[in-house]
Amino acid sequence: MSSQPKISFEDVHLAFGPKQVLRGIDLAVDAGESLVIIGGSGSGKSVLIKTVLGITRPDKGVVAVDGEDIVGASARLRNTVNGKIGMLFQGGALFDSLPVWENVGFGLIQSGAMDRQQARVKAIDTLARVGLDEHVSTLLPVELSGGMQKRVALARAIADEPEIIFFDEPTTGLDPIMSDVINKLIVECVRDLGATAVTITHDMRSARTIADKVAMIYEGQIIWTGGVKDLDAPDHEMVDQFVHGRAEGPIQMAVRR
Amino acid sequence: MNPLASIGAVVLAFFTATGRVAIFAGRALYHVVTPPMHFRQMLRQLVDVGYYSLPVVALTTLFSGMVLALQSYTGFARFSAEGAVASVVVLSMTRELAPVLAGLMVAGRVGAAMAAEIGTMRVTEQIDALATLSTNPMKYLVAPRIIAGVLTLPLLVLIGDIIGVMGGYLVGVYRLDFNPSAYIQQTWAFVETLDVMSGLVKAAVFGFIVTLMGCYHGYNSRGGAQGVGIATTNAVVSSAILILVANYVLTESFFSK
Ligand SMILES: Nc1ncnc2c1ncn2[C@@H]1O[C@H](COP(=O)(O)OP(=O)(O)OP(=O)(O)O)[C@@H](O)[C@H]1O
Ligand SMILES: [Mg+2]
């Protein structure tokens, strides 16, 4: 079935207490596609991705991976699905009690795919791909700069070559050159590993490099999806305002003047 | 507010919390008995809980044994019953003081540390990250800690028994001028297997309580540094109270005829 999307959201609603964050998300990502999600701060991008991992649970709607609804899935199905996914958390979420190489090789060791020695070699290899030296591998996460931590987290997300990779703001906090390296790396992951990637970013340059398709989330709904070439002249006022970063327009930020 | 309503609210909150802890305990025990085991984690916890608690437990039991000899001597001297000092020391140490003191000290040391560590992992999304790396956080974080608590506290208490009796002996012989061999003979004459065993069973129960509370409060902590601080306090306070309650219940079941 080539028509079946890798990940799909249908009418996903989610609220934290009285705060309605997602109000009917409809979105599909095809296998091998690279989707970039853009949208204002606090609009629910991170929360949306976490529904696929089972970290947050939608109140209503369907989240499907490979055609299987995973909302409230059994522990077994949950494991299988999570095993296919690599995730770069927005805050890194590195294990601060473990050295860098063990962070990167963690999934490889725990899944039983490799022993510690093999995992270490693979981890150092993956670290090199994100531009980190071998000597970094024995340091603890606290001994790294913010940008280095980000890259370690990125290495951890891609180390076991998952089918689906989520990148939550992969380039924030990196210098422009390193950002470009990371963007290229993400493109490589999708092209070489055949992975399906969903990237959240505020960086339009990054979006242009990574994306096959772009979706914009606003007030808990997907208001626009389009190809990356439509990004410069989108047929939607809000997207146009967002992409060009103008304070004036239909989106009004709730700030006091 | 209606006083009946507020009483009702307190009672409801109490039962809700009890239910939550019970469910958490059930899940934890399930992961204790089912494979896979995380042996490295377990080893780390055994060392942390057992080995590093030794000095604290040794010091508290040593001085308790010493003060017990001193106090019971001043009391018994009034009835010319000084000979009972050795038996009072050994019975109180093995049945009550060593397990309760060790339990409370370990609650302060280990329970607090567990709540803080797991709580920090929760608020920095490290626990969520585990789930994306083929690792069940209950199995990886909670099960090894509970196993370590249940296994090592009895050992600590056994050592505490010996050191406490030794403290009594030192005061008895060097301060109160008892005959050394008579003191030791008195000790052996009175202590029975049940006295020591009951203390060790208590210790295992307290080990379970302390690690369960540390893990439970850490695992469910919310909202940043403050949340972790609250979790730590709650872990220590709830373990201390539960230890004292459980101690009474266990004493009833062991020694009431
Ligand atoms: N665990 C939670 N409990 C309560 N509210 C939450 C929780 N997680 C997220 N929220 C709320 O949900 C909304 C969306 O959060 P989310 O992290 O998805 O934003 P985002 O789109 O990723 O923003 P940013 O671009 O700043 O990262 C926010 O308003 C946030 O306050
Ligand atoms: Mg976010």
Coordinates of C-alpha atoms and ligand atoms in Angstrom, one line a residue:
Chain A
M1 CA 0.0 0.0 0.0
S2 CA 1.9 3.0 -1.2
S3 CA -0.9 5.3 -0.5
Q4 CA -0.9 4.7 3.3
P5 CA 0.8 7.6 5.1
K6 CA 3.6 6.8 7.6
I7 CA 2.1 9.0 10.2
S8 CA -1.3 10.5 10.3
F9 CA -3.3 12.7 12.6
E10 CA -7.1 12.8 12.3
D11 CA -9.1 15.4 14.3
V12 CA -6.7 15.3 17.2
H13 CA -7.8 17.3 20.2
L14 CA -5.8 17.8 23.4
A15 CA -6.3 20.1 26.4
F16 CA -4.3 20.7 29.6
G17 CA -7.0 21.4 32.1
P18 CA -9.0 24.3 30.7
K19 CA -6.3 25.2 28.1
Q20 CA -7.2 23.7 24.7
V21 CA -3.9 23.2 22.9
L22 CA -4.8 21.1 19.9
R23 CA -8.3 21.7 18.3
G24 CA -8.6 19.2 15.6
I25 CA -5.3 18.5 13.9
D26 CA -5.5 16.8 10.5
L27 CA -2.1 16.0 9.0
A28 CA -0.4 13.2 7.2
V29 CA 3.2 12.4 6.5
D30 CA 4.2 10.0 3.8
A31 CA 7.0 7.5 4.2
G32 CA 10.4 9.0 3.2
E33 CA 9.0 12.5 3.3
S34 CA 10.4 15.4 5.3
L35 CA 7.8 17.6 6.9
V36 CA 8.6 20.8 8.6
I37 CA 6.1 22.2 11.1
I38 CA 6.1 25.9 11.7
G39 CA 4.0 28.0 14.0
G40 CA 4.1 30.4 16.9
S41 CA 5.7 29.7 20.2
G42 CA 3.3 27.8 22.4
S43 CA 1.1 26.8 19.6
G44 CA 1.4 23.1 20.4
K45 CA 4.1 21.9 18.0
S46 CA 6.0 19.9 20.6
V47 CA 2.8 18.6 22.2
L48 CA 1.7 17.3 18.8
I49 CA 4.9 15.3 18.2
K50 CA 4.6 13.9 21.7
T51 CA 1.2 12.4 21.0
V52 CA 3.0 10.0 18.5
L53 CA 5.4 8.9 21.3
G54 CA 2.6 8.4 23.8
I55 CA 4.0 11.0 26.1
T56 CA 0.9 13.1 25.9
R57 CA -2.4 11.5 25.1
P58 CA -5.0 13.2 22.9
D59 CA -8.5 13.6 24.4
K60 CA -10.0 12.8 21.0
G61 CA -8.9 11.8 17.5
V62 CA -6.7 9.3 15.8
V63 CA -2.9 9.2 15.7
A64 CA -1.7 6.5 13.4
V65 CA 1.7 5.1 12.6
D66 CA 1.8 2.7 9.6
G67 CA -2.0 2.8 9.6
E68 CA -2.4 1.6 13.2
D69 CA -4.1 3.8 15.7
I70 CA -1.7 4.2 18.7
V71 CA -3.9 6.3 21.0
G72 CA -4.2 4.2 24.2
A73 CA -2.2 1.4 22.5
S74 CA -1.2 -1.7 24.4
A75 CA 2.3 -1.7 25.9
R76 CA 3.5 -4.1 23.3
L77 CA 2.3 -2.0 20.3
R78 CA 3.7 1.1 22.1
N79 CA 7.1 -0.5 22.3
T80 CA 7.1 -1.6 18.7
V81 CA 6.1 1.9 17.6
N82 CA 8.5 3.7 19.8
G83 CA 11.3 1.4 18.6
K84 CA 10.8 2.8 15.1
I85 CA 11.1 6.4 16.3
G86 CA 14.1 8.6 17.1
M87 CA 13.4 11.9 18.8
L88 CA 15.5 15.0 19.4
F89 CA 13.9 16.7 22.4
Q90 CA 13.7 20.5 22.4
G91 CA 15.6 20.6 25.7
G92 CA 18.0 17.9 24.7
A93 CA 16.9 15.5 27.6
L94 CA 20.3 13.9 27.7
F95 CA 20.9 11.5 30.6
D96 CA 23.1 13.6 32.8
S97 CA 24.5 10.7 34.8
L98 CA 25.9 8.9 31.7
P99 CA 28.9 10.0 29.5
V100 CA 28.2 11.3 26.0
W101 CA 28.9 8.0 24.2
E102 CA 26.6 6.1 26.4
N103 CA 23.9 8.6 25.8
V104 CA 24.3 8.2 22.1
G105 CA 24.5 4.4 22.2
F106 CA 21.8 4.0 24.8
G107 CA 19.1 2.8 22.5
L108 CA 21.5 0.4 20.7
I109 CA 22.5 -1.2 24.0
Q110 CA 19.0 -1.3 25.5
S111 CA 17.4 -2.8 22.5
G112 CA 19.9 -5.5 22.5
A113 CA 21.1 -4.6 19.0
M114 CA 24.7 -4.2 20.1
D115 CA 27.0 -4.9 23.0
R116 CA 28.6 -2.0 24.8
Q117 CA 31.8 -2.1 22.8
Q118 CA 30.0 -2.1 19.5
A119 CA 27.7 0.6 20.7
R120 CA 30.6 2.7 21.7
V121 CA 32.2 2.5 18.3
K122 CA 28.9 3.3 16.6
A123 CA 28.3 6.2 19.0
I124 CA 31.7 7.8 18.2
D125 CA 30.9 7.3 14.6
T126 CA 27.6 9.1 14.9
L127 CA 29.2 11.9 17.0
A128 CA 31.6 12.5 14.2
R129 CA 28.7 13.0 11.8
V130 CA 27.4 15.8 14.0
G131 CA 30.8 17.4 14.1
L132 CA 31.9 16.2 17.6
D133 CA 35.4 14.9 18.4
E134 CA 36.1 11.5 19.9
H135 CA 37.4 13.0 23.1
V136 CA 33.9 14.5 23.7
S137 CA 32.6 11.0 24.0
T138 CA 33.8 10.4 27.5
L139 CA 32.6 13.8 28.9
L140 CA 29.4 14.2 30.8
P141 CA 26.6 16.2 29.2
V142 CA 27.0 19.0 31.8
E143 CA 30.6 19.5 30.6
L144 CA 29.4 20.5 27.1
S145 CA 28.1 23.8 25.8
G146 CA 24.5 24.2 24.9
G147 CA 25.1 23.7 21.2
M148 CA 27.2 20.7 21.8
Q149 CA 24.5 19.1 23.9
K150 CA 22.1 19.7 21.1
R151 CA 24.3 17.9 18.7
V152 CA 24.7 15.0 21.1
A153 CA 21.0 14.8 21.4
L154 CA 20.8 14.8 17.7
A155 CA 23.3 12.0 17.5
R156 CA 21.3 10.0 20.0
A157 CA 18.1 10.5 17.9
I158 CA 19.7 9.1 14.7
A159 CA 22.1 6.5 16.2
D160 CA 20.0 3.5 15.7
E161 CA 18.8 4.6 12.2
P162 CA 15.1 4.8 13.0
E163 CA 12.3 4.8 10.4
I164 CA 10.8 7.9 11.8
I165 CA 12.8 10.9 13.3
F166 CA 11.4 13.9 15.1
F167 CA 13.5 16.9 15.4
D168 CA 12.2 19.5 17.8
E169 CA 14.1 22.7 17.0
P170 CA 17.4 21.0 15.9
T171 CA 19.2 24.3 15.1
T172 CA 18.3 26.7 17.8
G173 CA 21.4 27.7 19.7
L174 CA 23.8 26.7 17.0
D175 CA 26.0 29.0 15.0
P176 CA 24.9 29.6 11.3
I177 CA 27.6 27.3 9.9
M178 CA 26.8 24.4 12.3
S179 CA 23.1 25.0 11.6
D180 CA 23.8 24.4 8.0
V181 CA 25.8 21.2 8.8
I182 CA 22.9 19.9 10.8
N183 CA 20.4 20.8 8.1
K184 CA 22.4 18.8 5.6
L185 CA 22.7 16.0 8.1
I186 CA 18.9 15.8 8.4
V187 CA 18.5 15.8 4.7
E188 CA 21.0 13.0 4.5
C189 CA 19.2 11.0 7.1
V190 CA 16.0 11.2 5.1
R191 CA 17.7 10.5 1.8
D192 CA 20.2 7.8 2.9
L193 CA 18.3 6.1 5.6
G194 CA 15.0 6.6 3.9
A195 CA 13.6 7.9 7.1
T196 CA 10.5 9.9 7.5
A197 CA 11.3 13.1 9.3
V198 CA 9.2 15.7 11.1
T199 CA 11.1 18.8 12.1
I200 CA 9.9 21.7 14.1
T201 CA 11.7 24.9 13.5
H202 CA 11.5 28.6 13.6
D203 CA 14.4 29.0 11.3
M204 CA 13.1 29.6 7.8
R205 CA 16.5 28.9 6.2
S206 CA 16.5 25.6 7.9
A207 CA 13.0 24.9 6.8
R208 CA 13.9 25.6 3.2
T209 CA 16.8 23.2 3.3
I210 CA 15.1 20.4 5.1
A211 CA 11.5 20.4 3.9
D212 CA 9.7 18.5 1.2
K213 CA 6.5 19.8 2.7
V214 CA 5.6 22.5 5.2
A215 CA 2.7 22.7 7.6
M216 CA 1.7 25.6 9.7
I217 CA -0.1 25.3 13.0
Y218 CA -2.1 28.1 14.4
E219 CA -4.5 28.1 17.4
G220 CA -4.4 24.3 17.5
Q221 CA -5.2 23.6 13.9
I222 CA -3.2 23.0 10.8
I223 CA -4.1 26.1 8.8
W224 CA -1.8 25.5 5.8
T225 CA 0.3 22.8 4.1
G226 CA 2.3 23.3 1.0
G227 CA 5.4 22.4 -0.8
V228 CA 8.7 24.1 0.1
K229 CA 8.6 26.1 -3.1
D230 CA 5.2 27.7 -2.0
L231 CA 6.8 29.1 1.1
D232 CA 8.0 32.3 -0.5
A233 CA 4.6 33.3 -1.8
P234 CA 2.1 31.2 0.2
D235 CA -1.6 31.6 -0.6
H236 CA -2.4 32.3 3.0
E237 CA -2.0 35.7 4.7
M238 CA -0.9 34.3 8.1
V239 CA 1.7 32.0 6.6
D240 CA 3.0 34.9 4.6
Q241 CA 3.3 37.0 7.7
F242 CA 5.0 34.2 9.7
V243 CA 7.5 33.3 7.0
H244 CA 8.5 36.9 6.6
G245 CA 8.5 37.6 10.2
R246 CA 6.3 40.7 10.2
A247 CA 4.7 42.1 13.4
E248 CA 1.9 43.5 11.4
G249 CA -0.7 41.2 9.9
P250 CA -3.6 38.9 10.8
I251 CA -1.6 37.2 13.6
Q252 CA -1.6 39.5 16.6
M253 CA 0.8 38.6 19.4
A254 CA -0.7 39.0 22.8
V255 CA 1.8 41.6 24.1
R256 CA 1.0 44.8 25.8
R257 CA 2.1 48.0 24.0
Chain B
M1 CA -16.6 26.7 53.5
N2 CA -18.8 23.9 54.8
P3 CA -16.7 22.0 57.4
L4 CA -18.2 18.7 56.3
A5 CA -17.3 19.4 52.7
S6 CA -13.7 20.1 53.6
I7 CA -13.4 17.0 55.7
G8 CA -14.8 15.1 52.7
A9 CA -12.3 16.7 50.4
V10 CA -9.4 15.7 52.7
V11 CA -10.7 12.1 53.0
L12 CA -11.1 11.9 49.2
A13 CA -7.6 13.3 48.6
F14 CA -6.2 10.7 51.1
F15 CA -7.8 7.8 49.3
T16 CA -6.9 9.1 45.9
A17 CA -3.2 9.3 46.9
T18 CA -3.3 5.9 48.5
G19 CA -4.8 4.4 45.4
R20 CA -2.1 6.1 43.2
V21 CA 0.7 4.8 45.4
A22 CA -0.8 1.3 45.4
I23 CA -1.1 1.3 41.6
F24 CA 2.5 2.6 41.3
A25 CA 3.7 -0.1 43.8
G26 CA 1.9 -2.8 41.8
R27 CA 3.5 -1.7 38.5
A28 CA 6.9 -1.4 40.2
L29 CA 6.6 -5.0 41.6
Y30 CA 5.6 -6.3 38.2
H31 CA 8.8 -4.8 36.7
V32 CA 10.8 -6.2 39.6
V33 CA 9.8 -9.8 38.8
T34 CA 9.7 -9.7 35.0
P35 CA 12.8 -9.7 32.7
P36 CA 14.8 -8.0 31.5
M37 CA 16.9 -6.9 34.5
H38 CA 19.1 -3.8 34.3
F39 CA 22.0 -5.2 36.2
R40 CA 24.3 -2.2 35.9
Q41 CA 21.6 0.0 37.4
M42 CA 21.0 -2.5 40.1
L43 CA 24.7 -2.7 41.0
R44 CA 24.9 1.1 41.2
Q45 CA 21.9 1.2 43.5
L46 CA 23.2 -1.6 45.7
V47 CA 26.4 0.4 46.2
D48 CA 24.5 3.7 46.6
V49 CA 21.9 2.4 49.1
G50 CA 23.9 -0.2 50.9
Y51 CA 27.6 0.7 50.9
Y52 CA 27.3 4.5 51.2
S53 CA 24.7 4.3 54.0
L54 CA 27.0 2.2 56.1
P55 CA 28.8 5.1 57.9
V56 CA 25.5 6.8 58.7
V57 CA 23.9 3.7 60.0
A58 CA 27.0 2.6 62.0
L59 CA 27.2 6.0 63.7
T60 CA 23.6 6.2 64.7
T61 CA 23.4 2.7 66.0
L62 CA 26.7 3.0 67.8
F63 CA 25.6 6.0 69.8
S64 CA 22.1 4.7 70.4
G65 CA 23.6 1.5 71.9
M66 CA 25.9 3.6 74.1
V67 CA 23.1 6.0 75.3
L68 CA 20.8 3.0 75.9
A69 CA 23.3 1.3 78.2
L70 CA 23.8 4.6 80.1
Q71 CA 20.1 5.4 80.5
S72 CA 19.0 1.9 81.4
Y73 CA 21.7 1.7 84.0
T74 CA 20.6 4.9 85.8
G75 CA 17.1 3.5 85.7
F76 CA 17.8 0.0 86.8
A77 CA 20.3 1.0 89.5
R78 CA 17.3 2.3 91.6
F79 CA 16.0 -1.2 91.8
S80 CA 19.4 -2.9 92.0
A81 CA 18.7 -4.5 88.7
E82 CA 21.8 -3.4 86.9
G83 CA 22.3 -6.8 85.5
A84 CA 19.4 -6.2 83.0
V85 CA 21.3 -3.6 81.1
A86 CA 22.9 -6.0 78.6
S87 CA 19.5 -7.6 77.8
V88 CA 17.7 -4.3 77.4
V89 CA 20.4 -3.1 75.0
V90 CA 20.3 -6.2 72.8
L91 CA 16.6 -6.5 72.7
S92 CA 15.8 -2.9 72.0
M93 CA 18.5 -2.7 69.3
T94 CA 17.6 -5.8 67.4
R95 CA 13.8 -5.4 67.7
E96 CA 13.3 -1.7 67.4
L97 CA 16.1 0.8 67.3
A98 CA 18.4 -0.6 64.6
P99 CA 15.6 -1.1 62.0
V100 CA 13.8 2.1 62.7
L101 CA 16.9 4.3 63.0
A102 CA 18.4 2.7 59.8
G103 CA 15.1 3.1 58.0
L104 CA 14.8 6.8 59.0
M105 CA 18.4 7.6 58.2
V106 CA 18.2 5.9 54.8
A107 CA 14.9 7.7 54.1
G108 CA 16.8 11.0 54.6
R109 CA 19.8 9.9 52.6
V110 CA 18.6 7.7 49.9
G111 CA 14.9 8.4 49.6
A112 CA 15.6 12.1 49.2
A113 CA 18.3 11.5 46.6
M114 CA 16.1 9.2 44.6
A115 CA 13.2 11.6 44.6
A116 CA 15.5 14.4 43.5
E117 CA 17.3 12.4 40.8
I118 CA 14.1 10.9 39.3
G119 CA 12.3 14.1 39.7
T120 CA 14.9 16.0 37.8
M121 CA 14.8 13.4 35.1
R122 CA 11.1 13.8 34.9
V123 CA 11.1 17.6 34.5
T124 CA 14.0 17.6 32.0
E125 CA 12.1 15.0 29.9
Q126 CA 14.8 12.4 30.5
I127 CA 12.1 9.9 31.5
D128 CA 10.2 10.6 28.2
A129 CA 13.5 10.1 26.4
L130 CA 13.9 6.7 27.9
A131 CA 10.6 5.6 26.4
T132 CA 11.9 6.5 22.9
L133 CA 15.1 4.5 23.4
S134 CA 13.6 1.0 23.9
T135 CA 13.6 1.3 27.6
N136 CA 10.8 1.2 30.1
P137 CA 11.4 3.8 32.7
M138 CA 9.7 1.8 35.5
K139 CA 12.0 -1.1 34.8
Y140 CA 15.1 1.0 34.3
L141 CA 14.7 3.5 37.1
V142 CA 12.3 2.1 39.7
A143 CA 12.8 -1.6 39.8
P144 CA 16.5 -1.6 40.5
R145 CA 16.1 0.9 43.3
I146 CA 13.4 -1.1 45.0
I147 CA 15.4 -4.3 44.7
A148 CA 18.4 -2.5 46.2
G149 CA 16.3 -1.1 49.1
V150 CA 14.8 -4.4 50.0
L151 CA 18.1 -6.3 49.8
T152 CA 20.4 -3.9 51.5
L153 CA 18.5 -2.6 54.4
P154 CA 18.4 -5.9 56.2
L155 CA 22.2 -6.2 55.8
L156 CA 22.6 -2.6 57.1
V157 CA 20.4 -3.5 60.1
L158 CA 22.3 -6.6 60.8
I159 CA 25.5 -4.6 60.9
G160 CA 23.7 -2.0 63.0
D161 CA 22.6 -4.6 65.5
I162 CA 26.2 -5.7 66.0
I163 CA 27.5 -2.2 66.3
G164 CA 24.7 -1.1 68.6
V165 CA 25.4 -4.0 71.0
M166 CA 29.0 -3.2 70.8
G167 CA 28.2 0.4 71.8
G168 CA 26.3 -0.9 74.8
Y169 CA 29.2 -3.1 75.7
L170 CA 31.8 -0.3 75.5
V171 CA 29.8 1.9 77.8
G172 CA 29.0 -1.1 80.1
V173 CA 32.5 -2.3 80.5
Y174 CA 34.6 1.0 80.3
R175 CA 32.1 3.4 81.9
L176 CA 29.9 1.3 84.2
D177 CA 32.5 -1.3 85.2
F178 CA 30.6 -4.4 84.2
N179 CA 32.5 -7.6 83.9
P180 CA 33.2 -8.0 80.1
S181 CA 32.5 -11.7 79.9
A182 CA 29.4 -11.4 82.1
Y183 CA 28.1 -8.7 79.9
I184 CA 28.5 -10.8 76.8
Q185 CA 27.0 -13.8 78.4
Q186 CA 24.0 -11.7 79.5
T187 CA 23.6 -10.5 75.9
W188 CA 23.6 -14.0 74.5
A189 CA 21.3 -15.4 77.2
F190 CA 18.5 -13.0 76.3
V191 CA 18.6 -12.6 72.6
E192 CA 16.5 -15.0 70.5
T193 CA 16.4 -15.7 66.8
L194 CA 13.0 -14.1 66.5
D195 CA 14.3 -10.8 67.9
V196 CA 16.9 -10.5 65.2
M197 CA 14.7 -11.9 62.4
S198 CA 11.8 -9.6 63.2
G199 CA 14.2 -6.7 62.9
L200 CA 15.5 -7.9 59.6
V201 CA 11.9 -8.3 58.2
K202 CA 11.1 -4.8 59.4
A203 CA 14.3 -3.6 57.6
A204 CA 13.2 -5.2 54.3
V205 CA 9.8 -3.6 54.6
F206 CA 11.3 -0.2 55.4
G207 CA 13.7 -0.6 52.5
F208 CA 10.7 -1.1 50.3
I209 CA 8.8 1.9 51.8
V210 CA 11.8 4.3 51.4
T211 CA 12.6 3.4 47.8
L212 CA 9.0 3.2 46.8
M213 CA 8.3 6.7 48.2
G214 CA 11.5 8.1 46.7
C215 CA 10.6 6.7 43.3
Y216 CA 6.9 7.6 43.5
H217 CA 7.4 11.2 44.4
G218 CA 10.2 11.7 41.9
Y219 CA 8.4 10.0 39.1
N220 CA 5.3 12.1 39.6
S221 CA 7.0 15.4 40.2
R222 CA 5.8 18.4 38.1
G223 CA 7.0 21.8 37.3
G224 CA 10.7 22.5 37.5
A225 CA 13.1 22.9 40.4
Q226 CA 10.3 23.8 42.9
G227 CA 8.4 20.6 41.9
V228 CA 11.5 18.5 42.5
G229 CA 12.0 20.2 45.9
I230 CA 8.5 19.4 46.9
A231 CA 8.9 15.8 45.7
T232 CA 12.0 15.4 47.8
T233 CA 10.3 16.7 50.9
N234 CA 7.3 14.6 50.4
A235 CA 9.4 11.5 49.8
V236 CA 11.2 11.9 53.2
V237 CA 8.2 12.9 55.2
S238 CA 5.9 10.1 53.8
S239 CA 8.6 7.5 54.2
A240 CA 9.3 8.5 57.8
I241 CA 5.6 8.4 58.7
L242 CA 5.0 5.1 56.9
I243 CA 8.0 3.5 58.6
L244 CA 6.7 4.4 62.0
V245 CA 3.2 3.1 61.2
A246 CA 4.5 -0.1 59.6
N247 CA 6.8 -0.6 62.6
Y248 CA 3.9 -0.6 65.0
V249 CA 1.9 -3.0 62.8
L250 CA 4.8 -5.3 62.4
T251 CA 5.6 -5.3 66.1
E252 CA 2.0 -6.2 66.9
S253 CA 2.1 -9.1 64.5
F254 CA 5.4 -10.4 65.7
F255 CA 5.2 -10.0 69.5
S256 CA 1.5 -9.8 70.6
K257 CA 0.3 -13.0 71.9
Ligands
LIG1 N1 2.8 19.2 30.5 C1 2.1 20.3 30.3 N2 1.2 20.8 31.2 C2 0.4 21.9 30.9 N3 0.5 22.6 29.8 C3 1.4 22.2 28.9 C4 2.2 21.1 29.1 N4 3.0 21.0 28.0 C5 2.7 22.0 27.2 N5 1.7 22.8 27.7 C6 1.1 23.9 27.1 O1 0.7 23.6 25.8 C7 1.0 24.7 24.9 C8 1.8 24.2 23.7 O2 3.1 23.8 24.2 P1 4.2 23.3 23.2 O3 5.4 22.9 24.0 O4 3.7 22.3 22.2 O5 4.5 24.6 22.4 P2 5.5 24.8 21.1 O6 4.6 25.0 19.9 O7 6.4 23.6 21.0 O8 6.2 26.1 21.4 P3 7.8 26.5 21.2 O9 7.9 26.9 19.8 O10 7.9 27.7 22.1 O11 8.6 25.3 21.6 C9 1.7 25.7 25.7 O12 0.8 26.8 25.9 C10 2.0 25.1 27.0 O13 1.8 26.0 28.0
MG2 MG 8.3 23.3 21.4

